[in-house]
Amino acid sequence: MGSAVSRQLADLMRAGLAALLALGFGWTAAVLVPLYEFLVEDGQPGSRYLPVAYGIAWTGIAGAGVAAAVLVVSKLRTRSAIGWTPLVAIPLIIESWLLGCLVALVLGSI
């Protein structure tokens, strides 16, 4: 009985740490999104596409958080260990930030 409780407590601690890491990473990526302005000069006609790049990045970051939350809830419903499941958001956050950066580069050069 004590072993099962200690395993559940350890799993809960891992899930909490993973959630904090994912949230911190998401916040950092969201704070870095305005750096896209340095990719496009103000006088260029492509600078009007910066809001598109911002929207893509911020939507992807929020979507990564939702995807991680859905996975955690599904693990809770099946009563399986959550563990490091919230860390699934980190690659999604990286991809969305890079996609926004790519959009800013490509559309900003038009």
Short mmCIF file of N, CA, C and O in Angstrom, two decimals:
data_model
loop_
_atom_site.label_atom_id
_atom_site.label_comp_id
_atom_site.label_asym_id
_atom_site.label_seq_id
_atom_site.Cartn_x
_atom_site.Cartn_y
_atom_site.Cartn_z
N MET A 1 0.83 -1.19 0.00
CA MET A 1 0.00 0.00 0.00
C MET A 1 0.87 1.25 0.00
O MET A 1 0.63 2.17 -0.76
N GLY A 2 1.87 1.30 0.84
CA GLY A 2 2.76 2.45 0.91
C GLY A 2 3.53 2.64 -0.38
O GLY A 2 3.81 3.76 -0.77
N SER A 3 3.87 1.54 -1.03
CA SER A 3 4.61 1.63 -2.28
C SER A 3 3.76 2.24 -3.38
O SER A 3 4.24 3.02 -4.19
N ALA A 4 2.48 1.89 -3.41
CA ALA A 4 1.58 2.44 -4.42
C ALA A 4 1.38 3.94 -4.21
O ALA A 4 1.35 4.71 -5.17
N VAL A 5 1.26 4.34 -2.96
CA VAL A 5 1.09 5.77 -2.66
C VAL A 5 2.35 6.53 -3.03
O VAL A 5 2.27 7.63 -3.59
N SER A 6 3.51 5.98 -2.76
CA SER A 6 4.75 6.68 -3.09
C SER A 6 4.92 6.77 -4.61
O SER A 6 5.44 7.77 -5.12
N ARG A 7 4.48 5.75 -5.35
CA ARG A 7 4.55 5.82 -6.81
C ARG A 7 3.61 6.89 -7.35
O ARG A 7 3.96 7.62 -8.27
N GLN A 8 2.42 7.00 -6.77
CA GLN A 8 1.48 8.02 -7.20
C GLN A 8 2.00 9.42 -6.89
O GLN A 8 1.85 10.34 -7.69
N LEU A 9 2.60 9.57 -5.73
CA LEU A 9 3.16 10.86 -5.36
C LEU A 9 4.32 11.25 -6.28
O LEU A 9 4.41 12.40 -6.72
N ALA A 10 5.18 10.27 -6.60
CA ALA A 10 6.29 10.54 -7.51
C ALA A 10 5.77 10.91 -8.90
O ALA A 10 6.30 11.82 -9.55
N ASP A 11 4.71 10.24 -9.35
CA ASP A 11 4.13 10.54 -10.65
C ASP A 11 3.52 11.94 -10.66
O ASP A 11 3.65 12.69 -11.62
N LEU A 12 2.87 12.31 -9.58
CA LEU A 12 2.29 13.64 -9.45
C LEU A 12 3.37 14.71 -9.46
O LEU A 12 3.21 15.77 -10.10
N MET A 13 4.47 14.46 -8.80
CA MET A 13 5.58 15.42 -8.79
C MET A 13 6.19 15.56 -10.18
O MET A 13 6.51 16.67 -10.61
N ARG A 14 6.35 14.44 -10.89
CA ARG A 14 6.88 14.50 -12.26
C ARG A 14 5.94 15.30 -13.16
O ARG A 14 6.38 16.10 -13.97
N ALA A 15 4.64 15.05 -13.02
CA ALA A 15 3.66 15.77 -13.84
C ALA A 15 3.68 17.26 -13.53
O ALA A 15 3.60 18.09 -14.44
N GLY A 16 3.79 17.63 -12.27
CA GLY A 16 3.87 19.04 -11.90
C GLY A 16 5.11 19.71 -12.44
O GLY A 16 5.04 20.82 -12.97
N LEU A 17 6.24 19.03 -12.33
CA LEU A 17 7.49 19.59 -12.85
C LEU A 17 7.43 19.72 -14.37
O LEU A 17 7.85 20.73 -14.93
N ALA A 18 6.88 18.71 -15.03
CA ALA A 18 6.76 18.77 -16.49
C ALA A 18 5.83 19.89 -16.92
O ALA A 18 6.11 20.59 -17.90
N ALA A 19 4.75 20.09 -16.19
CA ALA A 19 3.82 21.17 -16.52
C ALA A 19 4.49 22.53 -16.33
O ALA A 19 4.32 23.44 -17.17
N LEU A 20 5.25 22.69 -15.28
CA LEU A 20 5.97 23.96 -15.06
C LEU A 20 7.00 24.21 -16.16
O LEU A 20 7.15 25.35 -16.62
N LEU A 21 7.71 23.16 -16.56
CA LEU A 21 8.68 23.31 -17.65
C LEU A 21 7.99 23.71 -18.95
O LEU A 21 8.46 24.59 -19.66
N ALA A 22 6.88 23.06 -19.26
CA ALA A 22 6.17 23.36 -20.50
C ALA A 22 5.60 24.79 -20.47
O ALA A 22 5.68 25.52 -21.47
N LEU A 23 5.05 25.19 -19.33
CA LEU A 23 4.52 26.56 -19.21
C LEU A 23 5.63 27.60 -19.33
O LEU A 23 5.47 28.63 -19.98
N GLY A 24 6.74 27.35 -18.69
CA GLY A 24 7.87 28.27 -18.78
C GLY A 24 8.41 28.37 -20.19
O GLY A 24 8.74 29.46 -20.68
N PHE A 25 8.48 27.25 -20.86
CA PHE A 25 8.96 27.25 -22.24
C PHE A 25 7.98 27.98 -23.14
O PHE A 25 8.39 28.74 -24.03
N GLY A 26 6.68 27.77 -22.93
CA GLY A 26 5.67 28.46 -23.72
C GLY A 26 5.72 29.96 -23.51
O GLY A 26 5.60 30.74 -24.46
N TRP A 27 5.88 30.37 -22.26
CA TRP A 27 5.96 31.79 -21.96
C TRP A 27 7.19 32.41 -22.65
O TRP A 27 7.13 33.48 -23.25
N THR A 28 8.32 31.73 -22.56
CA THR A 28 9.54 32.23 -23.19
C THR A 28 9.36 32.38 -24.69
O THR A 28 9.77 33.39 -25.28
N ALA A 29 8.75 31.39 -25.32
CA ALA A 29 8.52 31.47 -26.77
C ALA A 29 7.58 32.62 -27.10
O ALA A 29 7.78 33.34 -28.08
N ALA A 30 6.54 32.81 -26.29
CA ALA A 30 5.59 33.90 -26.55
C ALA A 30 6.25 35.26 -26.38
O ALA A 30 5.94 36.20 -27.11
N VAL A 31 7.18 35.36 -25.43
CA VAL A 31 7.88 36.63 -25.23
C VAL A 31 8.83 36.91 -26.41
O VAL A 31 9.06 38.06 -26.77
N LEU A 32 9.34 35.85 -27.03
CA LEU A 32 10.28 36.02 -28.14
C LEU A 32 9.60 36.25 -29.48
O LEU A 32 10.28 36.57 -30.46
N VAL A 33 8.29 36.09 -29.56
CA VAL A 33 7.59 36.29 -30.83
C VAL A 33 7.78 37.71 -31.39
O VAL A 33 8.00 37.87 -32.59
N PRO A 34 7.74 38.76 -30.59
CA PRO A 34 7.95 40.11 -31.16
C PRO A 34 9.33 40.32 -31.81
O PRO A 34 9.53 41.32 -32.50
N LEU A 35 10.25 39.40 -31.63
CA LEU A 35 11.55 39.52 -32.29
C LEU A 35 11.44 39.37 -33.80
O LEU A 35 12.40 39.66 -34.52
N TYR A 36 10.30 38.92 -34.28
CA TYR A 36 10.10 38.81 -35.73
C TYR A 36 10.23 40.17 -36.41
O TYR A 36 10.51 40.24 -37.60
N GLU A 37 10.02 41.25 -35.66
CA GLU A 37 10.12 42.59 -36.24
C GLU A 37 11.52 42.87 -36.78
O GLU A 37 11.68 43.64 -37.72
N PHE A 38 12.53 42.23 -36.22
CA PHE A 38 13.90 42.45 -36.68
C PHE A 38 14.17 41.76 -38.00
O PHE A 38 15.18 42.02 -38.64
N LEU A 39 13.28 40.87 -38.42
CA LEU A 39 13.45 40.17 -39.69
C LEU A 39 12.95 40.97 -40.87
O LEU A 39 13.30 40.69 -42.01
N VAL A 40 12.10 41.95 -40.60
CA VAL A 40 11.49 42.75 -41.67
C VAL A 40 11.73 44.22 -41.37
O VAL A 40 11.47 44.68 -40.26
N GLU A 41 12.20 44.94 -42.35
CA GLU A 41 12.39 46.38 -42.18
C GLU A 41 11.04 47.08 -42.28
O GLU A 41 10.12 46.61 -42.94
N ASP A 42 10.93 48.22 -41.61
CA ASP A 42 9.66 48.96 -41.59
C ASP A 42 9.22 49.43 -42.96
O ASP A 42 8.04 49.46 -43.26
N GLY A 43 10.14 49.80 -43.81
CA GLY A 43 9.78 50.34 -45.11
C GLY A 43 9.36 49.29 -46.12
O GLY A 43 8.81 49.61 -47.17
N GLN A 44 9.65 48.03 -45.87
CA GLN A 44 9.33 46.98 -46.83
C GLN A 44 7.83 46.75 -46.90
O GLN A 44 7.12 46.83 -45.90
N PRO A 45 7.34 46.43 -48.09
CA PRO A 45 5.91 46.15 -48.20
C PRO A 45 5.51 44.88 -47.47
O PRO A 45 4.35 44.72 -47.10
N GLY A 46 6.44 43.99 -47.25
CA GLY A 46 6.13 42.74 -46.56
C GLY A 46 5.92 42.89 -45.07
O GLY A 46 5.52 41.94 -44.39
N SER A 47 6.17 44.08 -44.53
CA SER A 47 6.00 44.27 -43.08
C SER A 47 4.54 44.19 -42.66
O SER A 47 4.24 43.99 -41.49
N ARG A 48 3.63 44.32 -43.61
CA ARG A 48 2.21 44.21 -43.27
C ARG A 48 1.82 42.77 -42.94
O ARG A 48 0.72 42.53 -42.43
N TYR A 49 2.68 41.81 -43.24
CA TYR A 49 2.39 40.41 -42.95
C TYR A 49 2.86 39.97 -41.57
O TYR A 49 2.69 38.81 -41.20
N LEU A 50 3.48 40.85 -40.82
CA LEU A 50 3.94 40.49 -39.48
C LEU A 50 2.80 40.03 -38.57
O LEU A 50 2.98 39.06 -37.82
N PRO A 51 1.63 40.65 -38.59
CA PRO A 51 0.54 40.13 -37.75
C PRO A 51 0.15 38.69 -38.09
O PRO A 51 -0.27 37.94 -37.21
N VAL A 52 0.31 38.30 -39.34
CA VAL A 52 0.03 36.91 -39.73
C VAL A 52 1.03 35.98 -39.04
O VAL A 52 0.66 34.94 -38.49
N ALA A 53 2.30 36.36 -39.06
CA ALA A 53 3.33 35.55 -38.41
C ALA A 53 3.10 35.48 -36.90
O ALA A 53 3.25 34.42 -36.29
N TYR A 54 2.72 36.63 -36.31
CA TYR A 54 2.41 36.64 -34.88
C TYR A 54 1.24 35.72 -34.57
O TYR A 54 1.28 34.95 -33.60
N GLY A 55 0.21 35.80 -35.37
CA GLY A 55 -0.98 34.97 -35.15
C GLY A 55 -0.67 33.49 -35.25
O GLY A 55 -1.15 32.69 -34.45
N ILE A 56 0.14 33.13 -36.23
CA ILE A 56 0.52 31.72 -36.38
C ILE A 56 1.30 31.24 -35.16
O ILE A 56 1.03 30.16 -34.62
N ALA A 57 2.26 32.03 -34.73
CA ALA A 57 3.09 31.62 -33.59
C ALA A 57 2.28 31.52 -32.31
O ALA A 57 2.35 30.52 -31.59
N TRP A 58 1.49 32.54 -32.02
CA TRP A 58 0.73 32.53 -30.76
C TRP A 58 -0.37 31.48 -30.77
O TRP A 58 -0.65 30.86 -29.74
N THR A 59 -0.99 31.25 -31.92
CA THR A 59 -1.99 30.19 -32.02
C THR A 59 -1.35 28.83 -31.81
O THR A 59 -1.91 27.96 -31.13
N GLY A 60 -0.17 28.63 -32.38
CA GLY A 60 0.53 27.36 -32.19
C GLY A 60 0.96 27.14 -30.75
O GLY A 60 0.88 26.02 -30.24
N ILE A 61 1.41 28.20 -30.10
CA ILE A 61 1.81 28.08 -28.69
C ILE A 61 0.61 27.72 -27.82
O ILE A 61 0.68 26.84 -26.96
N ALA A 62 -0.50 28.41 -28.04
CA ALA A 62 -1.71 28.09 -27.28
C ALA A 62 -2.22 26.69 -27.62
O ALA A 62 -2.66 25.94 -26.73
N GLY A 63 -2.15 26.31 -28.88
CA GLY A 63 -2.57 24.97 -29.29
C GLY A 63 -1.72 23.88 -28.67
O GLY A 63 -2.22 22.79 -28.35
N ALA A 64 -0.44 24.15 -28.47
CA ALA A 64 0.43 23.17 -27.82
C ALA A 64 0.00 22.96 -26.37
O ALA A 64 0.00 21.82 -25.89
N GLY A 65 -0.36 24.03 -25.70
CA GLY A 65 -0.86 23.90 -24.33
C GLY A 65 -2.15 23.11 -24.27
O GLY A 65 -2.35 22.27 -23.39
N VAL A 66 -3.04 23.36 -25.23
CA VAL A 66 -4.30 22.62 -25.27
C VAL A 66 -4.05 21.14 -25.56
O VAL A 66 -4.66 20.27 -24.94
N ALA A 67 -3.14 20.85 -26.48
CA ALA A 67 -2.84 19.46 -26.81
C ALA A 67 -2.27 18.72 -25.59
O ALA A 67 -2.65 17.57 -25.32
N ALA A 68 -1.40 19.37 -24.85
CA ALA A 68 -0.84 18.75 -23.65
C ALA A 68 -1.93 18.53 -22.61
O ALA A 68 -1.98 17.48 -21.96
N ALA A 69 -2.82 19.50 -22.46
CA ALA A 69 -3.91 19.35 -21.48
C ALA A 69 -4.85 18.21 -21.87
O ALA A 69 -5.29 17.45 -21.01
N VAL A 70 -5.13 18.07 -23.15
CA VAL A 70 -6.00 16.98 -23.61
C VAL A 70 -5.35 15.63 -23.32
O VAL A 70 -6.02 14.69 -22.87
N LEU A 71 -4.05 15.52 -23.55
CA LEU A 71 -3.36 14.26 -23.27
C LEU A 71 -3.37 13.94 -21.77
O LEU A 71 -3.54 12.79 -21.38
N VAL A 72 -3.18 14.95 -20.95
CA VAL A 72 -3.19 14.73 -19.50
C VAL A 72 -4.58 14.30 -19.04
O VAL A 72 -4.71 13.36 -18.25
N VAL A 73 -5.61 14.95 -19.55
CA VAL A 73 -6.97 14.58 -19.16
C VAL A 73 -7.30 13.17 -19.62
O VAL A 73 -7.94 12.40 -18.89
N SER A 74 -6.85 12.79 -20.81
CA SER A 74 -7.11 11.43 -21.28
C SER A 74 -6.39 10.40 -20.41
O SER A 74 -6.92 9.32 -20.16
N LYS A 75 -5.20 10.74 -19.95
CA LYS A 75 -4.49 9.82 -19.04
C LYS A 75 -5.19 9.74 -17.69
O LYS A 75 -5.22 8.69 -17.07
N LEU A 76 -5.74 10.87 -17.24
CA LEU A 76 -6.48 10.85 -15.98
C LEU A 76 -7.74 9.99 -16.10
O LEU A 76 -8.10 9.27 -15.17
N ARG A 77 -8.43 10.09 -17.23
CA ARG A 77 -9.65 9.31 -17.43
C ARG A 77 -9.37 7.81 -17.46
O ARG A 77 -10.19 7.02 -17.00
N THR A 78 -8.24 7.42 -18.06
CA THR A 78 -7.91 6.00 -18.14
C THR A 78 -7.17 5.52 -16.89
O THR A 78 -6.80 4.35 -16.81
N ARG A 79 -6.95 6.45 -15.96
CA ARG A 79 -6.25 6.15 -14.70
C ARG A 79 -4.84 5.58 -14.93
O ARG A 79 -4.37 4.73 -14.17
N SER A 80 -4.18 6.06 -15.96
CA SER A 80 -2.79 5.66 -16.18
C SER A 80 -1.87 6.79 -15.69
O SER A 80 -2.32 7.91 -15.43
N ALA A 81 -0.60 6.48 -15.59
CA ALA A 81 0.36 7.44 -15.05
C ALA A 81 0.53 8.62 -16.01
O ALA A 81 0.66 8.44 -17.22
N ILE A 82 0.54 9.81 -15.45
CA ILE A 82 0.72 11.01 -16.26
C ILE A 82 2.19 11.21 -16.58
O ILE A 82 2.57 11.44 -17.71
N GLY A 83 3.02 11.11 -15.57
CA GLY A 83 4.47 11.22 -15.76
C GLY A 83 4.89 12.50 -16.45
O GLY A 83 4.52 13.60 -16.04
N TRP A 84 5.64 12.36 -17.51
CA TRP A 84 6.19 13.50 -18.23
C TRP A 84 5.32 13.92 -19.41
O TRP A 84 5.79 14.63 -20.31
N THR A 85 4.07 13.52 -19.44
CA THR A 85 3.17 13.82 -20.56
C THR A 85 3.10 15.30 -20.92
O THR A 85 3.06 15.63 -22.11
N PRO A 86 3.07 16.25 -19.99
CA PRO A 86 2.98 17.67 -20.40
C PRO A 86 4.16 18.14 -21.25
O PRO A 86 4.05 19.15 -21.94
N LEU A 87 5.26 17.41 -21.24
CA LEU A 87 6.42 17.82 -22.03
C LEU A 87 6.18 17.67 -23.53
O LEU A 87 6.98 18.15 -24.33
N VAL A 88 5.08 17.03 -23.92
CA VAL A 88 4.76 16.92 -25.34
C VAL A 88 4.53 18.31 -25.95
O VAL A 88 4.66 18.49 -27.16
N ALA A 89 4.24 19.29 -25.13
CA ALA A 89 3.99 20.65 -25.63
C ALA A 89 5.27 21.33 -26.11
O ALA A 89 5.20 22.20 -27.00
N ILE A 90 6.42 20.95 -25.59
CA ILE A 90 7.65 21.67 -25.93
C ILE A 90 8.02 21.58 -27.41
O ILE A 90 8.29 22.61 -28.04
N PRO A 91 8.03 20.39 -28.04
CA PRO A 91 8.33 20.38 -29.47
C PRO A 91 7.28 21.13 -30.30
O PRO A 91 7.61 21.76 -31.30
N LEU A 92 6.04 21.08 -29.87
CA LEU A 92 5.00 21.81 -30.59
C LEU A 92 5.19 23.31 -30.48
O LEU A 92 4.96 24.06 -31.44
N ILE A 93 5.64 23.77 -29.32
CA ILE A 93 5.92 25.20 -29.13
C ILE A 93 7.09 25.63 -30.02
O ILE A 93 7.03 26.67 -30.68
N ILE A 94 8.12 24.82 -30.07
CA ILE A 94 9.28 25.13 -30.92
C ILE A 94 8.86 25.21 -32.38
O ILE A 94 9.23 26.14 -33.11
N GLU A 95 8.07 24.23 -32.81
CA GLU A 95 7.63 24.21 -34.20
C GLU A 95 6.77 25.42 -34.54
O GLU A 95 6.91 25.99 -35.62
N SER A 96 5.89 25.81 -33.66
CA SER A 96 5.03 26.96 -33.96
C SER A 96 5.83 28.25 -33.99
O SER A 96 5.58 29.11 -34.83
N TRP A 97 6.80 28.39 -33.09
CA TRP A 97 7.63 29.59 -33.11
C TRP A 97 8.45 29.65 -34.39
O TRP A 97 8.55 30.70 -35.04
N LEU A 98 9.00 28.51 -34.80
CA LEU A 98 9.80 28.48 -36.03
C LEU A 98 8.93 28.71 -37.26
O LEU A 98 9.37 29.35 -38.22
N LEU A 99 7.72 28.20 -37.26
CA LEU A 99 6.82 28.44 -38.38
C LEU A 99 6.47 29.92 -38.49
O LEU A 99 6.45 30.49 -39.59
N GLY A 100 6.20 30.56 -37.37
CA GLY A 100 5.96 32.00 -37.39
C GLY A 100 7.16 32.77 -37.89
O GLY A 100 7.03 33.73 -38.66
N CYS A 101 8.34 32.34 -37.49
CA CYS A 101 9.58 32.99 -37.94
C CYS A 101 9.75 32.81 -39.45
O CYS A 101 10.12 33.75 -40.16
N LEU A 102 9.47 31.62 -39.94
CA LEU A 102 9.58 31.35 -41.38
C LEU A 102 8.57 32.19 -42.16
O LEU A 102 8.91 32.75 -43.22
N VAL A 103 7.37 32.30 -41.66
CA VAL A 103 6.36 33.13 -42.33
C VAL A 103 6.81 34.59 -42.35
O VAL A 103 6.67 35.28 -43.37
N ALA A 104 7.37 35.07 -41.25
CA ALA A 104 7.85 36.45 -41.21
C ALA A 104 8.99 36.65 -42.21
O ALA A 104 9.05 37.69 -42.89
N LEU A 105 9.88 35.67 -42.33
CA LEU A 105 10.98 35.78 -43.29
C LEU A 105 10.49 35.77 -44.73
O LEU A 105 10.89 36.60 -45.55
N VAL A 106 9.64 34.81 -45.04
CA VAL A 106 9.20 34.65 -46.43
C VAL A 106 8.27 35.77 -46.86
O VAL A 106 8.46 36.41 -47.88
N LEU A 107 7.22 36.01 -46.07
CA LEU A 107 6.27 37.06 -46.45
C LEU A 107 6.86 38.45 -46.28
O LEU A 107 6.44 39.39 -46.95
N GLY A 108 7.82 38.59 -45.39
CA GLY A 108 8.46 39.89 -45.21
C GLY A 108 9.36 40.26 -46.35
O GLY A 108 9.66 41.44 -46.57
N SER A 109 9.80 39.28 -47.13
CA SER A 109 10.68 39.57 -48.26
C SER A 109 9.91 39.85 -49.54
O SER A 109 10.50 40.13 -50.56
N ILE A 110 8.59 39.76 -49.48
CA ILE A 110 7.77 39.99 -50.68
C ILE A 110 7.75 41.47 -51.01
O ILE A 110 7.64 42.32 -50.21
#
